[in-house]
Short mmCIF file of N, CA and C in Angstrom, two decimals:
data_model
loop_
_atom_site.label_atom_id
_atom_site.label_comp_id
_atom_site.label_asym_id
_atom_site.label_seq_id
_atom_site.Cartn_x
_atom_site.Cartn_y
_atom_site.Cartn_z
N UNK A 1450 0.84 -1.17 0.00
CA UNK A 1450 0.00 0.00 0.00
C UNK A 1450 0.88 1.24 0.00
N UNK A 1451 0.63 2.42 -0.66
CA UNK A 1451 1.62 3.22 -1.08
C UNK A 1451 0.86 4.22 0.10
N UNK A 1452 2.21 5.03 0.95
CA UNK A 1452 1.16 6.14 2.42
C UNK A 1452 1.88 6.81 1.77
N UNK A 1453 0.71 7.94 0.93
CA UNK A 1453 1.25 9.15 0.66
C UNK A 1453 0.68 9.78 1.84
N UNK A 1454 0.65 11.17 1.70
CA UNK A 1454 0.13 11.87 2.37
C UNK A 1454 -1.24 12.22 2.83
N UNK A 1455 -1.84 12.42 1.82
CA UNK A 1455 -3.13 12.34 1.84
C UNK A 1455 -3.63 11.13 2.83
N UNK A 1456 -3.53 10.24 2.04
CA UNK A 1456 -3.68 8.44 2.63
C UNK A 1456 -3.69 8.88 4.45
N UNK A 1457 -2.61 9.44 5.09
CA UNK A 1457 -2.53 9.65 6.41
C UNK A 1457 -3.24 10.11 6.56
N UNK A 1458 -3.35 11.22 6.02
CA UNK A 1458 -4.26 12.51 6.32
C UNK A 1458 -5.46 11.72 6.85
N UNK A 1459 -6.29 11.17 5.70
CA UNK A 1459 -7.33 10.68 5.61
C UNK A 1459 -7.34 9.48 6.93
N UNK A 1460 -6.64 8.67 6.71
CA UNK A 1460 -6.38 7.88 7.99
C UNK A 1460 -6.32 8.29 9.38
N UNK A 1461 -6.14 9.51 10.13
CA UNK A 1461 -6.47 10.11 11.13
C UNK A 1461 -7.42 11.01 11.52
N UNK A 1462 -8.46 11.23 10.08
CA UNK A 1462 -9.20 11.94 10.45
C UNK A 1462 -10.19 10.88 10.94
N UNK A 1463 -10.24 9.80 10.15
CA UNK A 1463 -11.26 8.63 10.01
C UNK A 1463 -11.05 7.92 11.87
N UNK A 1464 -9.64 8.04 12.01
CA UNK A 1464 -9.56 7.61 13.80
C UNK A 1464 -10.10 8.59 14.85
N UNK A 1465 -9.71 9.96 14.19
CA UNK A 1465 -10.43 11.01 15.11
C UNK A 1465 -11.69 10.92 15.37
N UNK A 1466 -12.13 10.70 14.11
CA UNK A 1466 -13.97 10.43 14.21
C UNK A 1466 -14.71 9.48 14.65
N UNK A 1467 -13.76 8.28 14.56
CA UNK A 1467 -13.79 7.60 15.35
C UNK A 1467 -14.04 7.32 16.98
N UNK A 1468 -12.49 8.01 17.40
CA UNK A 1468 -12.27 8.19 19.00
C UNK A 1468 -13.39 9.02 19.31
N UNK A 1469 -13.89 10.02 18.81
CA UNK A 1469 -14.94 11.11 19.39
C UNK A 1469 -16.69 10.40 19.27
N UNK A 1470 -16.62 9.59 18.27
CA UNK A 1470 -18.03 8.76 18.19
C UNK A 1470 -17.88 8.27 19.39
N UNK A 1471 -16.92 6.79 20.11
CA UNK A 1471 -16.69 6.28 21.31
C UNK A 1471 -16.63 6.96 22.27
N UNK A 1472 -16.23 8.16 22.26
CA UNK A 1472 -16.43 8.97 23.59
C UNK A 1472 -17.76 9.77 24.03
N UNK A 1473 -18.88 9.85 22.40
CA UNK A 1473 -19.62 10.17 22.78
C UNK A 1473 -20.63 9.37 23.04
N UNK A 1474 -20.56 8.04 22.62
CA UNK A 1474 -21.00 7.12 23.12
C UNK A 1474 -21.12 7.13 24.68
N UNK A 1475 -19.78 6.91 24.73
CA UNK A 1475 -19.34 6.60 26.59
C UNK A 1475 -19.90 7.63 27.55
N UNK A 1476 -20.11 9.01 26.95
CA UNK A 1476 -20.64 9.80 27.79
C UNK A 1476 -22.18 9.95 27.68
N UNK A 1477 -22.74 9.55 26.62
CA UNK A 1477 -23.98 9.67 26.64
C UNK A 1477 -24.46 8.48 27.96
N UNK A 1478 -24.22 7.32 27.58
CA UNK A 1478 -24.43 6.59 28.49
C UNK A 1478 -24.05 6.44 30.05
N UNK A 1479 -23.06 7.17 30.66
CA UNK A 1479 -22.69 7.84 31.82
C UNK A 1479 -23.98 9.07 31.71
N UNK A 1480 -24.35 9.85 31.11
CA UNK A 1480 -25.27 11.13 31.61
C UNK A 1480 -27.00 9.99 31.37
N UNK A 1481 -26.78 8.84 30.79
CA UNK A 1481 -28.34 8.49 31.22
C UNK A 1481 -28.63 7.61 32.61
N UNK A 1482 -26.90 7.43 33.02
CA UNK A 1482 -27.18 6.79 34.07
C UNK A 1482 -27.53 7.20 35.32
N UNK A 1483 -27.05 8.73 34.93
CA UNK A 1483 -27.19 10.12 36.14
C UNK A 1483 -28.06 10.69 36.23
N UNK A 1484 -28.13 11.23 34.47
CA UNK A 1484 -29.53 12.52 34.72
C UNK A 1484 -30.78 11.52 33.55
N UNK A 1485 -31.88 11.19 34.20
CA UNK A 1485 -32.89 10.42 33.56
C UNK A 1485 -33.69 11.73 32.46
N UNK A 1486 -33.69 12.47 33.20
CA UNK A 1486 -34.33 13.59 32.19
C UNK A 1486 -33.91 13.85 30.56
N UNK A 1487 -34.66 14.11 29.92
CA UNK A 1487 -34.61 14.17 28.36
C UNK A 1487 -35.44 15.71 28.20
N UNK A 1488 -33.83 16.23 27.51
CA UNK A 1488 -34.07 17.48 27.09
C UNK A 1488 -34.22 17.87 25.57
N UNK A 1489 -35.17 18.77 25.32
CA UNK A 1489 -35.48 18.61 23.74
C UNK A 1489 -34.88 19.78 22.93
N UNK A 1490 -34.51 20.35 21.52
CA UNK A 1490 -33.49 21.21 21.31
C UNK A 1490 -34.07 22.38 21.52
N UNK A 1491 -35.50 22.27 21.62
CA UNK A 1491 -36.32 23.48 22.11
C UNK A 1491 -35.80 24.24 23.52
N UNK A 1492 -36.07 22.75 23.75
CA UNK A 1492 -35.99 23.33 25.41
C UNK A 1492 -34.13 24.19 25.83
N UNK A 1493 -33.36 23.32 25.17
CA UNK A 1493 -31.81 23.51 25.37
C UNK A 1493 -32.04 25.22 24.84
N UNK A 1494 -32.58 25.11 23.47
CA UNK A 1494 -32.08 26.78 23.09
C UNK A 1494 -32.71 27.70 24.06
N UNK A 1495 -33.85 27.39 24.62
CA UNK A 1495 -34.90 28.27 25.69
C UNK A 1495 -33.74 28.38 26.90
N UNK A 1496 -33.09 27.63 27.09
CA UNK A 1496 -32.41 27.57 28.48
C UNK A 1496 -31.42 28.42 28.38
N UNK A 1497 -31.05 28.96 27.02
CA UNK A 1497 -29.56 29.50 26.68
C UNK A 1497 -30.04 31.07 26.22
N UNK A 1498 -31.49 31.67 26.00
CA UNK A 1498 -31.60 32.61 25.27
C UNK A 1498 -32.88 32.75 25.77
N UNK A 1499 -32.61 34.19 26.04
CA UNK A 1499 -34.43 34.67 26.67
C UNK A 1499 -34.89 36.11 25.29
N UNK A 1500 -35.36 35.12 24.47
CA UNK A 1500 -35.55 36.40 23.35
C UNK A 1500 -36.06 37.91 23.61
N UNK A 1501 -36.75 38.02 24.95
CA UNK A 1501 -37.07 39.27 24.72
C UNK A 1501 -35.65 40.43 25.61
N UNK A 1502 -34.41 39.92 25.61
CA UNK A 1502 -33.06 40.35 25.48
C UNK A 1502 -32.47 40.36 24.41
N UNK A 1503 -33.04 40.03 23.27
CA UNK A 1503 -32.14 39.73 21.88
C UNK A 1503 -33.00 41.24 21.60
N UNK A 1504 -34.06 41.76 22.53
CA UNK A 1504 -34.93 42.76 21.19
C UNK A 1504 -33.95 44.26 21.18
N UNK A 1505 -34.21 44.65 19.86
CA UNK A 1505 -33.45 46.09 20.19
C UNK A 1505 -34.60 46.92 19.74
N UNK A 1506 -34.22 48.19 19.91
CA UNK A 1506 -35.04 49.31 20.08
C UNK A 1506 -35.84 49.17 19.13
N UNK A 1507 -37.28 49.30 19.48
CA UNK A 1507 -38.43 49.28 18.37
C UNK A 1507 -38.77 47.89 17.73
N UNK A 1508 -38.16 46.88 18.16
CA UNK A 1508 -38.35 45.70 17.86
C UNK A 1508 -39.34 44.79 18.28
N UNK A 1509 -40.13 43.62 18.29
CA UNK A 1509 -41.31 43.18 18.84
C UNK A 1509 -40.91 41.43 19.17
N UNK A 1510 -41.44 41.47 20.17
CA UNK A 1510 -41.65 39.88 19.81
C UNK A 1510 -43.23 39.75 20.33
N UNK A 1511 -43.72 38.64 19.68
CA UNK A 1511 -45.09 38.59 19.73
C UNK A 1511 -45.61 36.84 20.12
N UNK A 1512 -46.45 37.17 21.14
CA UNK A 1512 -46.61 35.81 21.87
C UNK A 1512 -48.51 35.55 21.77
N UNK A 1513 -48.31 34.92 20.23
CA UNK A 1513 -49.84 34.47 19.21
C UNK A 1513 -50.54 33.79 20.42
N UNK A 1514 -51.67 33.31 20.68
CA UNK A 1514 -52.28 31.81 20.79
C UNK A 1514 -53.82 32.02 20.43
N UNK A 1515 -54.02 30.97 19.81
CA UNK A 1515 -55.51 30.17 19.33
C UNK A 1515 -55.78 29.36 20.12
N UNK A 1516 -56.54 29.46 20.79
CA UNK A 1516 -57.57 28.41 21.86
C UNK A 1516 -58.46 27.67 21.34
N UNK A 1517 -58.68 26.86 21.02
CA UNK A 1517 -59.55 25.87 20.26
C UNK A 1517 -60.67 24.65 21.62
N UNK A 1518 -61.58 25.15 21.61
CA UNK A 1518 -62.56 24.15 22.55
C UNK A 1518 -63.41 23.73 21.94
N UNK A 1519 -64.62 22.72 23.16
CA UNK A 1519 -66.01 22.93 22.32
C UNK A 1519 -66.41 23.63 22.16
N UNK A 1520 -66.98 24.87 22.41
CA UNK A 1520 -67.59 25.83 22.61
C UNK A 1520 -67.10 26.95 21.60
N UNK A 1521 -66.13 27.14 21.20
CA UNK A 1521 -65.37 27.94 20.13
C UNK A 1521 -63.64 28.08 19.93
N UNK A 1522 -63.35 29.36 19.49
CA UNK A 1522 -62.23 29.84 19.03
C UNK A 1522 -61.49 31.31 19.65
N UNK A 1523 -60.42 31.41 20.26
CA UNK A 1523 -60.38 32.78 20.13
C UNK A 1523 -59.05 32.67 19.90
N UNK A 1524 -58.41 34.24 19.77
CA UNK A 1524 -57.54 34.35 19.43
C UNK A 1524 -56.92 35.66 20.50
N UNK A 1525 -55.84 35.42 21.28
CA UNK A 1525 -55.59 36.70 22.01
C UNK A 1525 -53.67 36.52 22.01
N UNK A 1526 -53.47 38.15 22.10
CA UNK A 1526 -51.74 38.17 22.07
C UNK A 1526 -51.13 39.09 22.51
N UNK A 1527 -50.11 39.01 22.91
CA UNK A 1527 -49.15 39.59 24.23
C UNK A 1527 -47.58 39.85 23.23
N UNK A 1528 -47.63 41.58 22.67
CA UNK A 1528 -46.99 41.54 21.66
C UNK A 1528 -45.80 42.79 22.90
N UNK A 1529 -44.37 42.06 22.92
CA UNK A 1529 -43.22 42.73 23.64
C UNK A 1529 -42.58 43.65 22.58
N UNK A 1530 -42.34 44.86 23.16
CA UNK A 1530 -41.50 45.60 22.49
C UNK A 1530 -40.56 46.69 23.20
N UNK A 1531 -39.48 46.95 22.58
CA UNK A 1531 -38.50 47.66 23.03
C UNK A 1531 -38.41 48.93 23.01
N UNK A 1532 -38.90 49.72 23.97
CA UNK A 1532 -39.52 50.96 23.42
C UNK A 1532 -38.61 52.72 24.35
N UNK A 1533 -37.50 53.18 23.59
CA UNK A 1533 -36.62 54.04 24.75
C UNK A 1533 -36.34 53.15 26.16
N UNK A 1534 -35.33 52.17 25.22
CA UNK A 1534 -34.31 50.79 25.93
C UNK A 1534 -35.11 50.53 27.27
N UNK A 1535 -37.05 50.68 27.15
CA UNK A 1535 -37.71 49.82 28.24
C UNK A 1535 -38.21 48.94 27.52
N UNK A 1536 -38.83 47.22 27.99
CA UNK A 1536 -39.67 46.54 27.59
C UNK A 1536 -41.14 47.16 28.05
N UNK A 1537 -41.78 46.44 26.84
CA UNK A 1537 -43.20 47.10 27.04
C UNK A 1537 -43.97 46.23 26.15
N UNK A 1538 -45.43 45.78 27.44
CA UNK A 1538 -46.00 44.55 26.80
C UNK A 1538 -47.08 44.66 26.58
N UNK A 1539 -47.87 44.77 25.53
CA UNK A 1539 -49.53 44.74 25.47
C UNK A 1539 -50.26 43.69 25.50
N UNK A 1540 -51.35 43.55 25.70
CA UNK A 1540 -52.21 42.38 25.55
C UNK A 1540 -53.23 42.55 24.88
N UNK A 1541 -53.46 41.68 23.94
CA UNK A 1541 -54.51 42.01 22.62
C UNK A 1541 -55.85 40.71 22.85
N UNK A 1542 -56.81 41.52 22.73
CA UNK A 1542 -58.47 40.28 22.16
C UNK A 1542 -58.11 40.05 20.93
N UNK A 1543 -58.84 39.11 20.98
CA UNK A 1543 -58.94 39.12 18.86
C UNK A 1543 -58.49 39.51 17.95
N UNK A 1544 -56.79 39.41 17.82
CA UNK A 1544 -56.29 39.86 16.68
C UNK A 1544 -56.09 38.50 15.79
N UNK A 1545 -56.10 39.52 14.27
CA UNK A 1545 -56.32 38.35 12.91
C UNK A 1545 -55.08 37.49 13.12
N UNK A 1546 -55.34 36.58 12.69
CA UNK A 1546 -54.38 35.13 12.39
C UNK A 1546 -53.76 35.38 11.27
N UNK A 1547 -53.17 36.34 11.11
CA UNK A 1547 -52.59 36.57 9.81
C UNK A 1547 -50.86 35.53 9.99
N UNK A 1548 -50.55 35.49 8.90
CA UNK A 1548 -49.47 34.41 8.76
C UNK A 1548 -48.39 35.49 8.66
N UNK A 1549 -48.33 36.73 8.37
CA UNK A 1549 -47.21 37.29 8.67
C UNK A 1549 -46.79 38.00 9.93
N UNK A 1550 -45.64 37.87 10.28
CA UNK A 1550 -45.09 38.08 11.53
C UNK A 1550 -45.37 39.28 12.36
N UNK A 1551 -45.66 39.29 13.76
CA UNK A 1551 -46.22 40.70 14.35
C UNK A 1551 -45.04 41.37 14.65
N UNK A 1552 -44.07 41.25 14.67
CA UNK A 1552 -42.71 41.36 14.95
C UNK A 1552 -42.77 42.68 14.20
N UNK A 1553 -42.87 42.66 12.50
CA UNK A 1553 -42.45 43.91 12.10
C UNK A 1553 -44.19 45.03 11.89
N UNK A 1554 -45.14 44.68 12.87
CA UNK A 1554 -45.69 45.70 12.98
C UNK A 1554 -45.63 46.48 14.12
N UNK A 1555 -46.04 47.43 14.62
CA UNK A 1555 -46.17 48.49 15.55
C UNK A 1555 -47.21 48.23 16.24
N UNK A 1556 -47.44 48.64 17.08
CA UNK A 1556 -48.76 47.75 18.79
C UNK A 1556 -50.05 48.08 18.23
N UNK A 1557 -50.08 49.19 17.46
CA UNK A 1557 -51.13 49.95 17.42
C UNK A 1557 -51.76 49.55 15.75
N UNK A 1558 -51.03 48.92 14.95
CA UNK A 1558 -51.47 48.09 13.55
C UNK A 1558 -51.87 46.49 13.99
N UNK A 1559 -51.98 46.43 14.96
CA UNK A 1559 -52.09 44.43 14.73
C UNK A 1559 -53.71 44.79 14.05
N UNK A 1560 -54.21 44.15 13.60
CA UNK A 1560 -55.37 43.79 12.77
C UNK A 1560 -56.15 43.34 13.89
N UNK A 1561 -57.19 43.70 13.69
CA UNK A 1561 -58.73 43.11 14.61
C UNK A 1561 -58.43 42.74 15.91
N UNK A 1562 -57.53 43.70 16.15
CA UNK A 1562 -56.94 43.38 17.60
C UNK A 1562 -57.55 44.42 18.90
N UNK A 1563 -58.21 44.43 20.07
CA UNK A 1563 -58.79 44.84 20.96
C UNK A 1563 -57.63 45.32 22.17
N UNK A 1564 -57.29 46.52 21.95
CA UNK A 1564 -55.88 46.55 23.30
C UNK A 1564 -56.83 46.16 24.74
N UNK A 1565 -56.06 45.87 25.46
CA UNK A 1565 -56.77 45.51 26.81
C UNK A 1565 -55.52 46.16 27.45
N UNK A 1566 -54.90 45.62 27.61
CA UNK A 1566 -53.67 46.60 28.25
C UNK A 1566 -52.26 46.55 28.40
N UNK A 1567 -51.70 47.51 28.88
CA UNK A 1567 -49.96 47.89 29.06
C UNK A 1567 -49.65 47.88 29.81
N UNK A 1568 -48.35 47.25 30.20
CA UNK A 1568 -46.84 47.48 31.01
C UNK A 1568 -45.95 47.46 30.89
N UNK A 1569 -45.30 48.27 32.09
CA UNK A 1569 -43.64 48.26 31.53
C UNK A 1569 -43.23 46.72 32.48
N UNK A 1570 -42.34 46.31 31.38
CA UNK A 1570 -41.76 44.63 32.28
C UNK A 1570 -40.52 45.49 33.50
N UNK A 1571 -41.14 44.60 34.33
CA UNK A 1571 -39.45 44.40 35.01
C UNK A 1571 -39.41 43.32 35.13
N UNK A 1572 -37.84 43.42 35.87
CA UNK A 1572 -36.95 42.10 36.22
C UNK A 1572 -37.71 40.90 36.02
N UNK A 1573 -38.72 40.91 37.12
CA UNK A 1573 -39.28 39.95 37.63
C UNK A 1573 -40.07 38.88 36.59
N UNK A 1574 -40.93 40.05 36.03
CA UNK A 1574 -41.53 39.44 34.85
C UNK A 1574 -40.94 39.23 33.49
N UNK A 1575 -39.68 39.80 33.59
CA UNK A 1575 -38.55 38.60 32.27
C UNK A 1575 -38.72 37.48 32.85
N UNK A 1576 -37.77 37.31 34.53
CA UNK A 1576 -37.93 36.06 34.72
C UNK A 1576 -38.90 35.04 34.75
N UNK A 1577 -40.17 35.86 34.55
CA UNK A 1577 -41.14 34.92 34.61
C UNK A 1577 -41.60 34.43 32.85
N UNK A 1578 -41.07 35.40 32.45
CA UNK A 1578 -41.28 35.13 30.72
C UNK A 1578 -40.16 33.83 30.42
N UNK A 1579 -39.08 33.60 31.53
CA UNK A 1579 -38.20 32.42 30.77
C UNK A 1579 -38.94 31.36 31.01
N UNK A 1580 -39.42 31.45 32.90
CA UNK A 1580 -40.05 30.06 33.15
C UNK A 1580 -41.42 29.51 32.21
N UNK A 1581 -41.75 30.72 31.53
CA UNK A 1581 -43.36 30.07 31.18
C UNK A 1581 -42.52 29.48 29.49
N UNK A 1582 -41.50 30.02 28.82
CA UNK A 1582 -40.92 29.85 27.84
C UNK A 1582 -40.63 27.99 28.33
N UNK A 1583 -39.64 28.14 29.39
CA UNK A 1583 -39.28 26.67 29.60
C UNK A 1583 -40.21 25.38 29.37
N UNK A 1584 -41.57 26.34 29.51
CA UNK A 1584 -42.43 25.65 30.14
C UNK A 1584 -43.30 25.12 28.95
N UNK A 1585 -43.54 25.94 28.07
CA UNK A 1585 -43.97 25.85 26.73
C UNK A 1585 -43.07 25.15 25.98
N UNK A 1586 -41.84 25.23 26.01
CA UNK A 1586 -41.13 24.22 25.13
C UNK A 1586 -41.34 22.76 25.59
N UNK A 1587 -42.09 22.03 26.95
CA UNK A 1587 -42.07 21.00 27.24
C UNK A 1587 -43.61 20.38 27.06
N UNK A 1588 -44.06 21.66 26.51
CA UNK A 1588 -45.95 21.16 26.63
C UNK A 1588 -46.37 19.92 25.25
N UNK A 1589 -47.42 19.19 25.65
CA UNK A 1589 -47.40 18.48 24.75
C UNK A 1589 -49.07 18.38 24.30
N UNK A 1590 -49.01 17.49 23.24
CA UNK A 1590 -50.32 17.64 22.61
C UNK A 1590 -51.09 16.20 22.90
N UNK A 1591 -51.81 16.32 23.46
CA UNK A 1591 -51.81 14.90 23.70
C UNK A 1591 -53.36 14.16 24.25
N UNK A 1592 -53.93 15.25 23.30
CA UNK A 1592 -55.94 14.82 22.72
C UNK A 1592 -56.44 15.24 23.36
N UNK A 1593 -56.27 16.45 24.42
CA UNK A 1593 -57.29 16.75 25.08
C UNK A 1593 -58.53 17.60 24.51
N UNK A 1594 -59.23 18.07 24.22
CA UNK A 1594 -60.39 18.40 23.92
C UNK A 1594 -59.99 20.35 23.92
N UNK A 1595 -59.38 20.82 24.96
CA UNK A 1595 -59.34 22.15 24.75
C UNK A 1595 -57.75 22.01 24.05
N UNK A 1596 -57.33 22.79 23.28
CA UNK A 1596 -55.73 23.07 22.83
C UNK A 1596 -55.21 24.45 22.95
N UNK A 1597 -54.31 25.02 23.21
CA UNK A 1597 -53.57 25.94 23.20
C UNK A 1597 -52.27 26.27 22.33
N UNK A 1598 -52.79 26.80 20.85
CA UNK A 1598 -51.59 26.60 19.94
C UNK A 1598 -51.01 28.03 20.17
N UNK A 1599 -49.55 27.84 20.14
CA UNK A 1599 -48.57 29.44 20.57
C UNK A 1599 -47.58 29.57 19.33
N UNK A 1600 -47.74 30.84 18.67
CA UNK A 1600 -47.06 31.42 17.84
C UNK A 1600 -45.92 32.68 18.29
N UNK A 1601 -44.67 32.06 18.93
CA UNK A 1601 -44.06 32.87 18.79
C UNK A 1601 -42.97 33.76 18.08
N UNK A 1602 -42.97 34.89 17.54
CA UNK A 1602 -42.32 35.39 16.24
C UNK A 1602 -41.49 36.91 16.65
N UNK A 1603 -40.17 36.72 16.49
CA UNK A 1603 -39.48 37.98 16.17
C UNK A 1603 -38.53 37.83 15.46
N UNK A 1604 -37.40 39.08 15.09
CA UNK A 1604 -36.58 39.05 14.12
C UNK A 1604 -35.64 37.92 14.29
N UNK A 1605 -35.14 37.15 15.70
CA UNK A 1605 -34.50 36.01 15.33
C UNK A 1605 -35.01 35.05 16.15
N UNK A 1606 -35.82 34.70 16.43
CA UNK A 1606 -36.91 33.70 17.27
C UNK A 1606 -38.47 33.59 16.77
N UNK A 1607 -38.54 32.11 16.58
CA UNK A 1607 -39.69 31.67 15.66
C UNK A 1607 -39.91 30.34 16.27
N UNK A 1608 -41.38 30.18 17.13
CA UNK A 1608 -41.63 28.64 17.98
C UNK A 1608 -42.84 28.70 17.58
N UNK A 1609 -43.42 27.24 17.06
CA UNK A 1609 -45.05 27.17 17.17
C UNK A 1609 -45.06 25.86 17.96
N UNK A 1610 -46.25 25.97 18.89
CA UNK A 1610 -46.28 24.86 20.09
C UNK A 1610 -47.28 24.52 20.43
N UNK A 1611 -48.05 23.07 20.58
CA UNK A 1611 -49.53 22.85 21.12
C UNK A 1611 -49.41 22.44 22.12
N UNK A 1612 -50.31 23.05 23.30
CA UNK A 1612 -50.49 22.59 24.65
C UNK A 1612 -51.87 21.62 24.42
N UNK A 1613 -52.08 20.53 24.45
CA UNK A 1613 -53.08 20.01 24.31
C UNK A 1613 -53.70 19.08 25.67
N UNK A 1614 -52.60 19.73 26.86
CA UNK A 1614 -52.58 18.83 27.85
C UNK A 1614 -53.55 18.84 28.98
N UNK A 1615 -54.71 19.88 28.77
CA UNK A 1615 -55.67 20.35 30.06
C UNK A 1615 -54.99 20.66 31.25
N UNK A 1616 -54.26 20.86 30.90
CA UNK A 1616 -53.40 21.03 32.34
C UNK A 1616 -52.61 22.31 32.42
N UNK A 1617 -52.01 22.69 31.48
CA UNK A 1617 -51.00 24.22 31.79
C UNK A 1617 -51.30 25.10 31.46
N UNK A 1618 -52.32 25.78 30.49
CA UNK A 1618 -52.73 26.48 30.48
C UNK A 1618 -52.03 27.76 30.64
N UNK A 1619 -50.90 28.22 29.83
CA UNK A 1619 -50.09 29.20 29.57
C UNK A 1619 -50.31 30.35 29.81
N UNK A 1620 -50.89 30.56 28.84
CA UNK A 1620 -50.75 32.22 28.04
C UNK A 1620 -51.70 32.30 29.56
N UNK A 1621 -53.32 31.93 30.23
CA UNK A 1621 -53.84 32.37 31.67
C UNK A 1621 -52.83 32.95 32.45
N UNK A 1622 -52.00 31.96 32.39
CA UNK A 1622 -50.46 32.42 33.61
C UNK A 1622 -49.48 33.67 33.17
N UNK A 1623 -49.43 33.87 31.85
CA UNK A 1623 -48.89 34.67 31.45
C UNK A 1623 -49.53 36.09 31.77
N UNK A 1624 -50.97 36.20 31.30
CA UNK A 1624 -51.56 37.41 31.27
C UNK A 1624 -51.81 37.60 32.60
N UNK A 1625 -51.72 36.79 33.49
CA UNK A 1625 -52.22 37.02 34.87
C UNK A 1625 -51.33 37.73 36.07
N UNK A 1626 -50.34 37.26 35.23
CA UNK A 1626 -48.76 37.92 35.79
C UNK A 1626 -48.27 39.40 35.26
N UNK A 1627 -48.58 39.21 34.48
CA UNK A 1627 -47.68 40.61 33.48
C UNK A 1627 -49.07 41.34 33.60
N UNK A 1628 -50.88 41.08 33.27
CA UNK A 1628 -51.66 42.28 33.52
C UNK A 1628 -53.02 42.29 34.26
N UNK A 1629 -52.52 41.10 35.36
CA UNK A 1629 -53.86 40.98 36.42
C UNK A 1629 -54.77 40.52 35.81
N UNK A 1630 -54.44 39.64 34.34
CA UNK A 1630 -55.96 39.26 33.85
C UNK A 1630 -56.34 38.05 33.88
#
């Protein structure tokens, strides 16, 4: 067999990739023996990034949901924006389901939307915007009769999520925190 160079080359990358497959082997199976929990890439990026810190001035992020029961449909949304380097959050009735992003409109254009009301965020209620984030990345769909689908959209954060679980009931916790509702 003729070892040019290449030939090596190629021959240690193929062991490198090797050694690092086996090690990630070896460690995966050491972390299932420790931590039983299963984390999803949702959840990992939620843990690493609280989007409404990515927003810059005049920017939005917008937190959709469609409620789907027996009884009907609604549609209500909790659109964040960055407004003279404060956060500032509205809460909307009935705005349209439009498929383009609320992100690049202004509070006061959402479509068929009912303001109910404003605040300025603090501290507290970022932190409470990560836990309900955490919390939504783990919700699942899973036949219950009422659903809770969440559209969230800004310039670099984009999640759609069904709570179908009768049980968490989000965006309630959300609006109840951030505007007593």
């Amino acid at each position: 067999m003729i070892q040019t160079p290449l030939i090596r080359y190629s021959l240690a990358i193929v062991c490198i990739w090797f050694l690092n497959l086996h090690n990630t082997f070896a460690s995966n199976f050491r972390l299932r023996q420790t931590c039983p929990t299963n984390f999803s890439a949702d959840t990992i990026t939620a843990a690493f990034a609280n989007p409404l810190l990515d927003l810059d001035e005049g920017e939005s992020l917008s937190v959709l949901v469609n409620t789907n029961n027996c009884f009907g449909n609604t549609n209500r949304l909790v659109l964040f924006t960055m407004e003279n380097g404060k956060l500032v959050s509205r809460y909307f009735l009935n705005p349209s389901m439009s498929p383009q992003p609320f992100m690049s409109r202004v509070a006061s254009s959402v479509d068929n939307g009912e303001l109910v009301s404003t605040h300025l965020m603090s501290e507290d209620n970022i932190t409470f915007f990560m836990k309900f984030l955490l919390s939504l990345t783990k919700a699942k769909d899973i036949g219950c009769s009422t659903s809770e689908t969440y559209y969230l959209k800004s310039r670099a954060y984009n999640l759609q999520k069904t709570d179908g679980s009768c049980q968490w009931f989000g965006f309630g916790l959300l609006t109840k925190e951030l505007f007593n509702q």
